[in-house]
């Protein structure tokens, strides 16, 4: 058993008694899909009131036993993050903006009345699992190791108040394309359901937001679409975001619009990165409200030429069709647009170490 220290916290290293055999692992990495295969290890760190963070372990991935009264099972006090590790051409491994995930994790923690984690500890936990499972990072186009840090209320207690004990875990999953269809552009359904209301938890990455999005997402799939888009809760007019991605609108004059961060949408790290990359290109990007009616009118008049969704899992995905109870329209030719492709290429090249990194986003492990 080895140990390594970071920011006053020492990670205990427990080696895996029976890791997945190399041949099986290689088979999985050939076609990893999304979210179905997992690596050999996980990180676990506990937090207890009065003691803070303690018992950091990088060890074998294994089921966890929970008391039936564990608070998260009743009141959903849980938050998570999503980021990726990439294998670069020189064999090194890199993360993309992990400090931004650490910051958002702490914003989510604040909203859910949970303890914050020092940025250095969050990043070290990511480094630990990536080092332990570095043989699990698939190479090739669109492939990466998806990392899922999360924290939940682990105290066995049924009173409704912030828990006094939490568990933080990081698991990892080799990932290919998020959308199974492999279609060049996705089709989205405008939901009558609401994802988030002012004053709610829309800007936090908490499990409950996703639980509430499952019925609308299932409805989208039933109707033959890939994803659901949510409108604002108050007027049901302004476009917010998809179930797991932010949106960008591209106009014929080369300018872009993305919905502003009003507190009801998730502040995506991909969204923020595209904002910077588009501005680097000299493009005008506005963060402002954009309505469904305007979207349809602009798509039909030709003023709007492209729309794309962006997020860690989905990277940059063109939106080709939009339908809802009162709308049905195609964007541009219904396929991927030029600017969408250009911005995606710029982003992916930085993430993969194939282009200069002017913003210092890439962190080698
Ligand atoms: N919006 C929602 C609701 C999400 O779940 C995600 C994914 O994390 C995003 C947007 C995109 O965020 P990011 O680019 O940080 O992955
Ligand atoms: C991500 O992109 O990291 C997400 O969390 C989106 C989805 C898998 C929930």
CSV table of C-alpha atoms and ligand atoms in Angstrom, one decimal:
chain,number,residue,atom,x,y,z
A,1,UNK,CA,0.0,0.0,0.0
A,2,UNK,CA,1.5,3.3,-1.1
A,3,UNK,CA,0.5,6.8,-0.2
A,4,UNK,CA,0.8,10.3,-1.8
A,5,UNK,CA,0.2,13.6,-0.2
A,6,UNK,CA,-1.6,16.7,-1.5
A,7,UNK,CA,-2.8,19.8,0.2
A,8,UNK,CA,-2.6,18.3,3.7
A,9,UNK,CA,-4.6,15.2,2.5
A,10,UNK,CA,-2.8,12.0,1.7
A,11,UNK,CA,-4.2,9.5,-0.8
A,12,UNK,CA,-4.1,5.9,0.2
A,13,UNK,CA,-3.3,3.8,-2.8
A,14,UNK,CA,-4.9,0.3,-2.9
A,15,UNK,CA,-4.0,-1.8,-5.8
A,16,UNK,CA,-6.7,-3.7,-7.7
A,17,UNK,CA,-6.6,-7.5,-7.0
A,18,UNK,CA,-8.2,-8.4,-10.3
A,19,UNK,CA,-8.3,-5.6,-12.9
A,20,UNK,CA,-10.0,-6.2,-16.2
A,21,UNK,CA,-7.7,-8.4,-18.4
A,22,UNK,CA,-5.8,-6.4,-21.0
A,23,UNK,CA,-7.4,-8.2,-24.0
A,24,UNK,CA,-10.9,-7.4,-22.7
A,25,UNK,CA,-10.0,-3.8,-22.0
A,26,UNK,CA,-8.6,-3.4,-25.5
A,27,UNK,CA,-11.9,-4.8,-26.9
A,28,UNK,CA,-13.9,-2.2,-24.9
A,29,UNK,CA,-11.7,0.6,-26.0
A,30,UNK,CA,-12.3,-0.3,-29.7
A,31,UNK,CA,-15.9,0.8,-29.3
A,32,UNK,CA,-16.4,2.4,-25.9
A,33,UNK,CA,-19.9,4.0,-26.5
A,34,UNK,CA,-20.9,6.4,-23.7
A,35,UNK,CA,-21.3,5.7,-20.0
A,36,UNK,CA,-21.6,1.9,-20.1
A,37,UNK,CA,-18.1,0.7,-19.5
A,38,UNK,CA,-16.0,1.6,-16.4
A,39,UNK,CA,-12.4,1.5,-15.5
A,40,UNK,CA,-10.7,-0.5,-12.7
A,41,UNK,CA,-10.4,2.2,-10.1
A,42,UNK,CA,-12.3,4.9,-8.2
A,43,UNK,CA,-11.4,7.8,-5.8
A,44,UNK,CA,-13.3,8.0,-2.5
A,45,UNK,CA,-13.0,10.9,0.0
A,46,UNK,CA,-15.2,11.5,3.0
A,47,UNK,CA,-16.3,14.7,4.7
A,48,UNK,CA,-17.6,14.9,8.2
A,49,UNK,CA,-18.8,18.0,10.1
A,50,UNK,CA,-16.1,19.2,12.5
A,51,UNK,CA,-13.4,17.2,10.7
A,52,UNK,CA,-13.6,18.3,7.0
A,53,UNK,CA,-12.2,16.1,4.2
A,54,UNK,CA,-10.6,12.9,5.2
A,55,UNK,CA,-9.8,9.3,4.2
A,56,UNK,CA,-8.8,9.9,0.6
A,57,UNK,CA,-8.4,6.6,-1.2
A,58,UNK,CA,-7.6,5.6,-4.8
A,59,UNK,CA,-8.6,2.0,-5.0
A,60,UNK,CA,-10.5,-0.7,-6.8
A,61,UNK,CA,-13.9,0.4,-8.2
A,62,UNK,CA,-16.5,-1.5,-6.1
A,63,UNK,CA,-20.1,-1.2,-5.0
A,64,UNK,CA,-20.7,0.9,-2.0
A,65,UNK,CA,-23.0,-0.1,0.9
A,66,UNK,CA,-25.5,2.5,2.1
A,67,UNK,CA,-27.8,2.5,5.1
A,68,UNK,CA,-31.5,2.7,3.8
A,69,UNK,CA,-31.8,6.0,5.7
A,70,UNK,CA,-28.9,7.6,3.8
A,71,UNK,CA,-30.1,11.2,3.2
A,72,UNK,CA,-29.3,11.3,-0.6
A,73,UNK,CA,-31.8,8.4,-1.2
A,74,UNK,CA,-34.6,10.5,0.3
A,75,UNK,CA,-33.9,14.2,-0.4
A,76,UNK,CA,-31.5,14.0,-3.4
A,77,UNK,CA,-28.7,16.1,-1.9
A,78,UNK,CA,-26.2,15.2,-4.7
A,79,UNK,CA,-24.0,17.1,-7.2
A,80,UNK,CA,-21.7,16.0,-10.0
A,81,UNK,CA,-19.3,17.1,-12.6
A,82,UNK,CA,-18.2,15.8,-16.0
A,83,UNK,CA,-14.8,16.3,-17.7
A,84,UNK,CA,-12.5,14.3,-20.0
A,85,UNK,CA,-8.9,13.1,-20.2
A,86,UNK,CA,-7.3,13.0,-23.6
A,87,UNK,CA,-4.4,11.0,-24.9
A,88,UNK,CA,-2.1,13.3,-26.9
A,89,UNK,CA,-0.1,12.3,-29.9
A,90,UNK,CA,3.2,12.2,-27.9
A,91,UNK,CA,1.6,9.7,-25.5
A,92,UNK,CA,1.0,12.2,-22.7
A,93,UNK,CA,-2.4,12.6,-21.1
A,94,UNK,CA,-4.2,16.0,-20.6
A,95,UNK,CA,-7.2,17.4,-18.9
A,96,UNK,CA,-9.2,20.3,-20.2
A,97,UNK,CA,-9.9,23.2,-17.8
A,98,UNK,CA,-10.3,21.0,-14.7
A,99,UNK,CA,-10.1,24.1,-12.5
A,100,UNK,CA,-13.3,25.3,-14.1
A,101,UNK,CA,-15.0,22.0,-13.1
A,102,UNK,CA,-13.7,22.5,-9.6
A,103,UNK,CA,-15.1,26.0,-9.4
A,104,UNK,CA,-18.5,24.9,-10.8
A,105,UNK,CA,-18.5,21.9,-8.4
A,106,UNK,CA,-18.2,24.3,-5.5
A,107,UNK,CA,-20.9,26.6,-6.9
A,108,UNK,CA,-23.2,23.5,-7.1
A,109,UNK,CA,-22.1,22.6,-3.5
A,110,UNK,CA,-23.1,26.0,-2.2
A,111,UNK,CA,-26.6,25.8,-3.8
A,112,UNK,CA,-27.2,22.3,-2.4
A,113,UNK,CA,-26.0,23.2,1.1
A,114,UNK,CA,-23.0,20.9,0.8
A,115,UNK,CA,-19.3,21.4,1.8
A,116,UNK,CA,-17.0,22.9,-0.8
A,117,UNK,CA,-13.8,21.0,-1.8
A,118,UNK,CA,-10.5,22.9,-2.2
A,119,UNK,CA,-9.6,23.2,-5.9
A,120,UNK,CA,-6.3,21.5,-5.4
A,121,UNK,CA,-7.9,18.4,-3.8
A,122,UNK,CA,-10.5,18.2,-6.6
A,123,UNK,CA,-7.8,18.4,-9.3
A,124,UNK,CA,-5.6,15.9,-7.4
A,125,UNK,CA,-8.5,13.4,-7.2
A,126,UNK,CA,-8.9,13.6,-11.0
A,127,UNK,CA,-5.1,13.2,-11.5
A,128,UNK,CA,-5.1,10.1,-9.2
A,129,UNK,CA,-7.8,8.2,-11.1
A,130,UNK,CA,-6.3,9.2,-14.5
A,131,UNK,CA,-2.9,8.0,-13.5
A,132,UNK,CA,-4.3,4.7,-12.0
A,133,UNK,CA,-6.4,4.1,-15.2
A,134,UNK,CA,-4.2,5.6,-17.9
A,135,UNK,CA,-4.4,2.4,-19.9
A,136,UNK,CA,-8.2,3.0,-20.2
A,137,UNK,CA,-7.9,6.2,-22.3
A,138,UNK,CA,-9.0,5.3,-25.8
A,139,UNK,CA,-7.1,6.8,-28.7
A,140,UNK,CA,-8.7,7.9,-31.9
A,141,UNK,CA,-11.2,10.4,-33.2
A,142,UNK,CA,-13.7,11.6,-30.6
A,143,UNK,CA,-12.5,9.2,-28.0
A,144,UNK,CA,-11.5,10.1,-24.4
A,145,UNK,CA,-11.8,9.0,-20.8
A,146,UNK,CA,-14.9,10.6,-19.3
A,147,UNK,CA,-14.5,11.4,-15.6
A,148,UNK,CA,-17.4,11.7,-13.3
A,149,UNK,CA,-16.7,13.3,-9.9
A,150,UNK,CA,-19.7,13.4,-7.6
A,151,UNK,CA,-20.7,14.0,-4.0
A,152,UNK,CA,-23.7,12.9,-2.0
A,153,UNK,CA,-25.2,13.2,1.5
A,154,UNK,CA,-24.1,10.0,3.2
A,155,UNK,CA,-25.5,10.5,6.6
A,156,UNK,CA,-28.2,8.2,7.7
A,157,UNK,CA,-30.8,10.7,8.9
A,158,UNK,CA,-34.4,11.5,7.8
A,159,UNK,CA,-34.7,15.0,9.1
A,160,UNK,CA,-34.8,17.6,6.3
A,161,UNK,CA,-31.6,19.6,6.9
A,162,UNK,CA,-28.2,19.6,5.3
A,163,UNK,CA,-26.4,16.4,6.1
A,164,UNK,CA,-23.4,16.2,8.4
A,165,UNK,CA,-21.6,13.6,6.3
A,166,UNK,CA,-20.8,13.4,2.6
A,167,UNK,CA,-19.0,11.0,0.3
A,168,UNK,CA,-17.1,12.2,-2.8
A,169,UNK,CA,-16.3,9.7,-5.5
A,170,UNK,CA,-14.7,9.8,-8.9
A,171,UNK,CA,-15.4,7.1,-11.5
A,172,UNK,CA,-14.1,7.0,-15.0
A,173,UNK,CA,-15.6,5.6,-18.2
A,174,UNK,CA,-14.0,5.3,-21.7
A,175,UNK,CA,-16.1,7.3,-24.1
A,176,UNK,CA,-16.7,7.6,-27.8
A,177,UNK,CA,-19.6,9.6,-29.4
A,178,UNK,CA,-22.4,10.6,-27.0
A,179,UNK,CA,-25.1,10.3,-29.7
A,180,UNK,CA,-25.6,6.7,-30.8
A,181,UNK,CA,-27.3,7.6,-34.0
A,182,UNK,CA,-24.0,9.0,-35.5
A,183,UNK,CA,-26.2,11.3,-37.5
A,184,UNK,CA,-24.5,14.4,-38.9
A,185,UNK,CA,-26.9,16.6,-37.1
A,186,UNK,CA,-29.4,16.1,-34.2
A,187,UNK,CA,-33.1,16.7,-34.1
A,188,UNK,CA,-34.6,18.4,-31.0
A,189,UNK,CA,-38.0,18.5,-29.4
A,190,UNK,CA,-39.3,21.7,-27.8
A,191,UNK,CA,-40.6,20.6,-24.4
A,192,UNK,CA,-43.8,21.8,-22.7
A,193,UNK,CA,-42.1,20.8,-19.4
A,194,UNK,CA,-39.9,23.2,-17.5
A,195,UNK,CA,-36.3,22.3,-16.5
A,196,UNK,CA,-35.6,25.1,-14.1
A,197,UNK,CA,-37.3,28.2,-12.6
A,198,UNK,CA,-35.8,31.4,-11.3
A,199,UNK,CA,-34.5,30.8,-7.8
A,200,UNK,CA,-34.3,27.1,-8.4
A,201,UNK,CA,-31.3,24.8,-9.0
A,202,UNK,CA,-31.0,25.2,-12.8
A,203,UNK,CA,-27.4,26.6,-12.6
A,204,UNK,CA,-26.2,23.8,-10.3
A,205,UNK,CA,-25.1,20.4,-11.6
A,206,UNK,CA,-27.3,18.4,-9.3
A,207,UNK,CA,-28.8,15.0,-10.0
A,208,UNK,CA,-32.4,16.2,-9.3
A,209,UNK,CA,-32.3,18.5,-12.4
A,210,UNK,CA,-31.6,15.4,-14.6
A,211,UNK,CA,-34.3,13.3,-12.8
A,212,UNK,CA,-36.8,16.0,-13.8
A,213,UNK,CA,-35.6,16.0,-17.4
A,214,UNK,CA,-36.1,12.3,-18.0
A,215,UNK,CA,-39.8,12.4,-18.9
A,216,UNK,CA,-39.3,15.3,-21.3
A,217,UNK,CA,-36.3,13.5,-22.8
A,218,UNK,CA,-38.2,10.3,-23.2
A,219,UNK,CA,-41.0,12.2,-24.9
A,220,UNK,CA,-38.5,13.6,-27.3
A,221,UNK,CA,-37.2,10.1,-28.1
A,222,UNK,CA,-40.7,8.7,-28.5
A,223,UNK,CA,-41.4,11.4,-31.0
A,224,UNK,CA,-38.3,10.5,-33.0
A,225,UNK,CA,-35.9,13.3,-31.8
A,226,UNK,CA,-32.5,13.0,-30.2
A,227,UNK,CA,-32.8,15.6,-27.5
A,228,UNK,CA,-35.1,18.0,-25.7
A,229,UNK,CA,-34.8,21.8,-25.6
A,230,UNK,CA,-36.3,23.7,-22.6
A,231,UNK,CA,-37.8,27.1,-22.6
A,232,UNK,CA,-37.9,29.5,-19.7
A,233,UNK,CA,-40.3,28.8,-16.8
A,234,UNK,CA,-41.9,32.2,-16.5
A,235,UNK,CA,-43.0,33.0,-20.1
A,236,UNK,CA,-42.3,29.7,-21.9
A,237,UNK,CA,-40.8,31.8,-24.7
A,238,UNK,CA,-37.0,32.1,-24.3
A,239,UNK,CA,-34.7,29.3,-25.3
A,240,UNK,CA,-32.7,28.0,-22.4
A,241,UNK,CA,-30.7,24.8,-23.1
A,242,UNK,CA,-31.0,21.1,-23.9
A,243,UNK,CA,-31.1,18.4,-21.2
A,244,UNK,CA,-27.3,18.1,-21.1
A,245,UNK,CA,-25.9,20.8,-23.4
A,246,UNK,CA,-25.9,24.5,-24.1
A,247,UNK,CA,-26.9,26.1,-27.4
A,248,UNK,CA,-25.4,28.5,-29.9
A,249,UNK,CA,-27.1,30.2,-32.8
A,250,UNK,CA,-25.2,31.3,-35.9
A,251,UNK,CA,-26.4,34.1,-38.2
A,252,UNK,CA,-25.7,34.8,-41.9
A,253,UNK,CA,-23.6,37.8,-41.0
A,254,UNK,CA,-21.2,35.4,-39.1
A,255,UNK,CA,-22.3,36.6,-35.6
A,256,UNK,CA,-23.4,34.2,-32.8
A,257,UNK,CA,-25.8,34.3,-30.0
A,258,UNK,CA,-25.9,32.0,-26.9
A,259,UNK,CA,-28.5,32.4,-24.1
A,260,UNK,CA,-27.2,34.4,-21.2
A,261,UNK,CA,-26.5,32.9,-17.8
A,262,UNK,CA,-29.7,34.0,-16.1
A,263,UNK,CA,-29.4,31.5,-13.2
A,264,UNK,CA,-31.6,28.9,-14.7
A,265,UNK,CA,-29.2,27.4,-17.2
A,266,UNK,CA,-26.0,25.5,-16.5
A,267,UNK,CA,-22.8,27.6,-17.1
A,268,UNK,CA,-21.2,25.2,-19.5
A,269,UNK,CA,-17.4,25.1,-19.7
A,270,UNK,CA,-17.7,24.2,-23.4
A,271,UNK,CA,-20.0,27.2,-23.8
A,272,UNK,CA,-17.5,29.4,-22.2
A,273,UNK,CA,-14.6,28.0,-24.3
A,274,UNK,CA,-16.5,28.5,-27.5
A,275,UNK,CA,-17.3,32.1,-26.5
A,276,UNK,CA,-13.5,32.7,-26.2
A,277,UNK,CA,-12.6,30.8,-29.4
A,278,UNK,CA,-15.2,32.6,-31.4
A,279,UNK,CA,-14.0,36.0,-30.1
A,280,UNK,CA,-10.4,34.9,-30.9
A,281,UNK,CA,-11.6,34.5,-34.5
A,282,UNK,CA,-12.9,38.1,-34.5
A,283,UNK,CA,-16.5,37.0,-34.5
A,284,UNK,CA,-19.3,38.9,-32.6
A,285,UNK,CA,-20.9,36.8,-29.9
A,286,UNK,CA,-23.8,38.1,-27.9
A,287,UNK,CA,-25.0,36.5,-24.7
A,288,UNK,CA,-28.7,37.4,-24.7
A,289,UNK,CA,-32.2,36.1,-24.7
A,290,UNK,CA,-33.4,34.5,-27.9
A,291,UNK,CA,-37.0,33.3,-28.3
A,292,UNK,CA,-38.4,30.2,-30.0
A,293,UNK,CA,-40.5,32.4,-32.3
A,294,UNK,CA,-37.5,34.4,-33.4
A,295,UNK,CA,-35.5,31.1,-33.9
A,296,UNK,CA,-38.2,29.8,-36.2
A,297,UNK,CA,-38.6,33.1,-38.1
A,298,UNK,CA,-34.8,33.5,-38.5
A,299,UNK,CA,-34.4,29.9,-39.7
A,300,UNK,CA,-37.2,30.4,-42.2
A,301,UNK,CA,-35.9,33.8,-43.5
A,302,UNK,CA,-32.4,32.5,-43.8
A,303,UNK,CA,-31.0,35.0,-41.2
A,304,UNK,CA,-30.1,32.1,-39.0
A,305,UNK,CA,-27.9,29.6,-40.8
A,306,UNK,CA,-26.7,27.2,-38.1
A,307,UNK,CA,-27.4,26.0,-34.5
A,308,UNK,CA,-25.2,23.8,-32.4
A,309,UNK,CA,-25.3,22.2,-29.0
A,310,UNK,CA,-22.2,22.0,-26.9
A,311,UNK,CA,-21.1,20.2,-23.8
A,312,UNK,CA,-18.3,17.9,-22.4
A,313,UNK,CA,-20.1,14.7,-23.4
A,314,UNK,CA,-21.6,16.0,-26.7
A,315,UNK,CA,-18.6,18.2,-27.6
A,316,UNK,CA,-20.1,20.4,-30.5
A,317,UNK,CA,-23.1,18.8,-32.1
A,318,UNK,CA,-25.0,20.5,-35.0
A,319,UNK,CA,-28.8,20.8,-34.6
A,320,UNK,CA,-30.6,20.1,-37.9
A,321,UNK,CA,-34.3,20.0,-37.0
A,322,UNK,CA,-36.5,21.5,-34.4
A,323,UNK,CA,-40.1,20.5,-33.6
A,324,UNK,CA,-42.6,21.1,-30.9
A,325,UNK,CA,-46.3,21.3,-30.4
A,326,UNK,CA,-46.5,24.5,-32.4
A,327,UNK,CA,-43.3,24.5,-34.5
A,328,UNK,CA,-41.5,22.4,-37.0
A,329,UNK,CA,-38.5,23.8,-38.9
A,330,UNK,CA,-35.2,22.9,-40.4
A,331,UNK,CA,-32.0,24.8,-39.8
A,332,UNK,CA,-29.9,25.6,-42.9
A,333,UNK,CA,-29.6,22.5,-45.0
A,334,UNK,CA,-30.5,20.3,-41.9
A,335,UNK,CA,-26.9,19.1,-41.8
A,336,UNK,CA,-23.7,20.4,-40.1
A,337,UNK,CA,-22.8,24.1,-40.8
A,338,UNK,CA,-19.4,25.5,-41.7
A,339,UNK,CA,-18.9,27.7,-38.6
A,340,UNK,CA,-20.1,24.9,-36.3
A,341,UNK,CA,-17.5,22.6,-37.8
A,342,UNK,CA,-14.7,25.2,-37.7
A,343,UNK,CA,-15.3,26.0,-34.0
A,344,UNK,CA,-15.5,22.3,-33.2
A,345,UNK,CA,-12.2,21.7,-34.9
A,346,UNK,CA,-10.6,24.6,-33.1
A,347,UNK,CA,-11.8,23.3,-29.7
A,348,UNK,CA,-11.0,19.6,-30.3
A,349,UNK,CA,-7.5,20.5,-31.6
A,350,UNK,CA,-6.7,22.3,-28.4
A,351,UNK,CA,-8.1,19.5,-26.2
A,352,UNK,CA,-6.1,16.9,-28.2
A,353,UNK,CA,-2.8,18.9,-28.1
A,354,UNK,CA,-2.8,19.4,-31.8
A,355,UNK,CA,-3.0,23.2,-31.8
A,356,UNK,CA,-1.5,25.9,-29.6
A,357,UNK,CA,-3.3,26.5,-26.3
A,358,UNK,CA,-3.4,30.4,-26.0
A,359,UNK,CA,-5.8,30.4,-23.0
A,360,UNK,CA,-3.8,27.8,-20.9
A,361,UNK,CA,-6.7,25.4,-20.8
A,362,UNK,CA,-4.8,22.2,-21.1
A,363,UNK,CA,-3.4,20.6,-18.0
A,364,UNK,CA,-1.0,17.6,-18.4
A,365,UNK,CA,-1.5,14.8,-15.9
B,1,LIG,N1,-26.1,22.0,-19.7
B,1,LIG,C1,-26.4,20.9,-19.0
B,1,LIG,C2,-27.8,20.8,-18.4
B,1,LIG,C3,-25.4,19.9,-18.8
B,1,LIG,O1,-25.7,18.8,-18.2
B,1,LIG,C4,-24.2,20.1,-19.4
B,1,LIG,C5,-23.1,19.1,-19.3
B,1,LIG,O2,-22.3,19.1,-18.4
B,1,LIG,C6,-23.9,21.3,-20.1
B,1,LIG,C7,-24.9,22.2,-20.3
B,1,LIG,C8,-22.6,21.6,-20.8
B,1,LIG,O3,-21.6,21.9,-19.8
B,1,LIG,P1,-20.1,21.5,-20.0
B,1,LIG,O4,-19.7,22.2,-21.3
B,1,LIG,O5,-19.4,22.1,-18.8
B,1,LIG,O6,-20.0,20.1,-20.1
B,2,LIG,C1,-21.6,16.2,-19.5
B,2,LIG,O1,-21.5,16.7,-20.7
B,2,LIG,O2,-20.6,16.1,-18.8
B,2,LIG,C2,-22.8,16.0,-18.9
B,2,LIG,O3,-22.9,15.9,-17.8
B,2,LIG,C3,-24.0,15.8,-19.8
B,2,LIG,C4,-24.7,14.5,-19.6
B,2,LIG,C5,-23.9,13.3,-19.8
B,2,LIG,C6,-25.5,14.6,-18.3
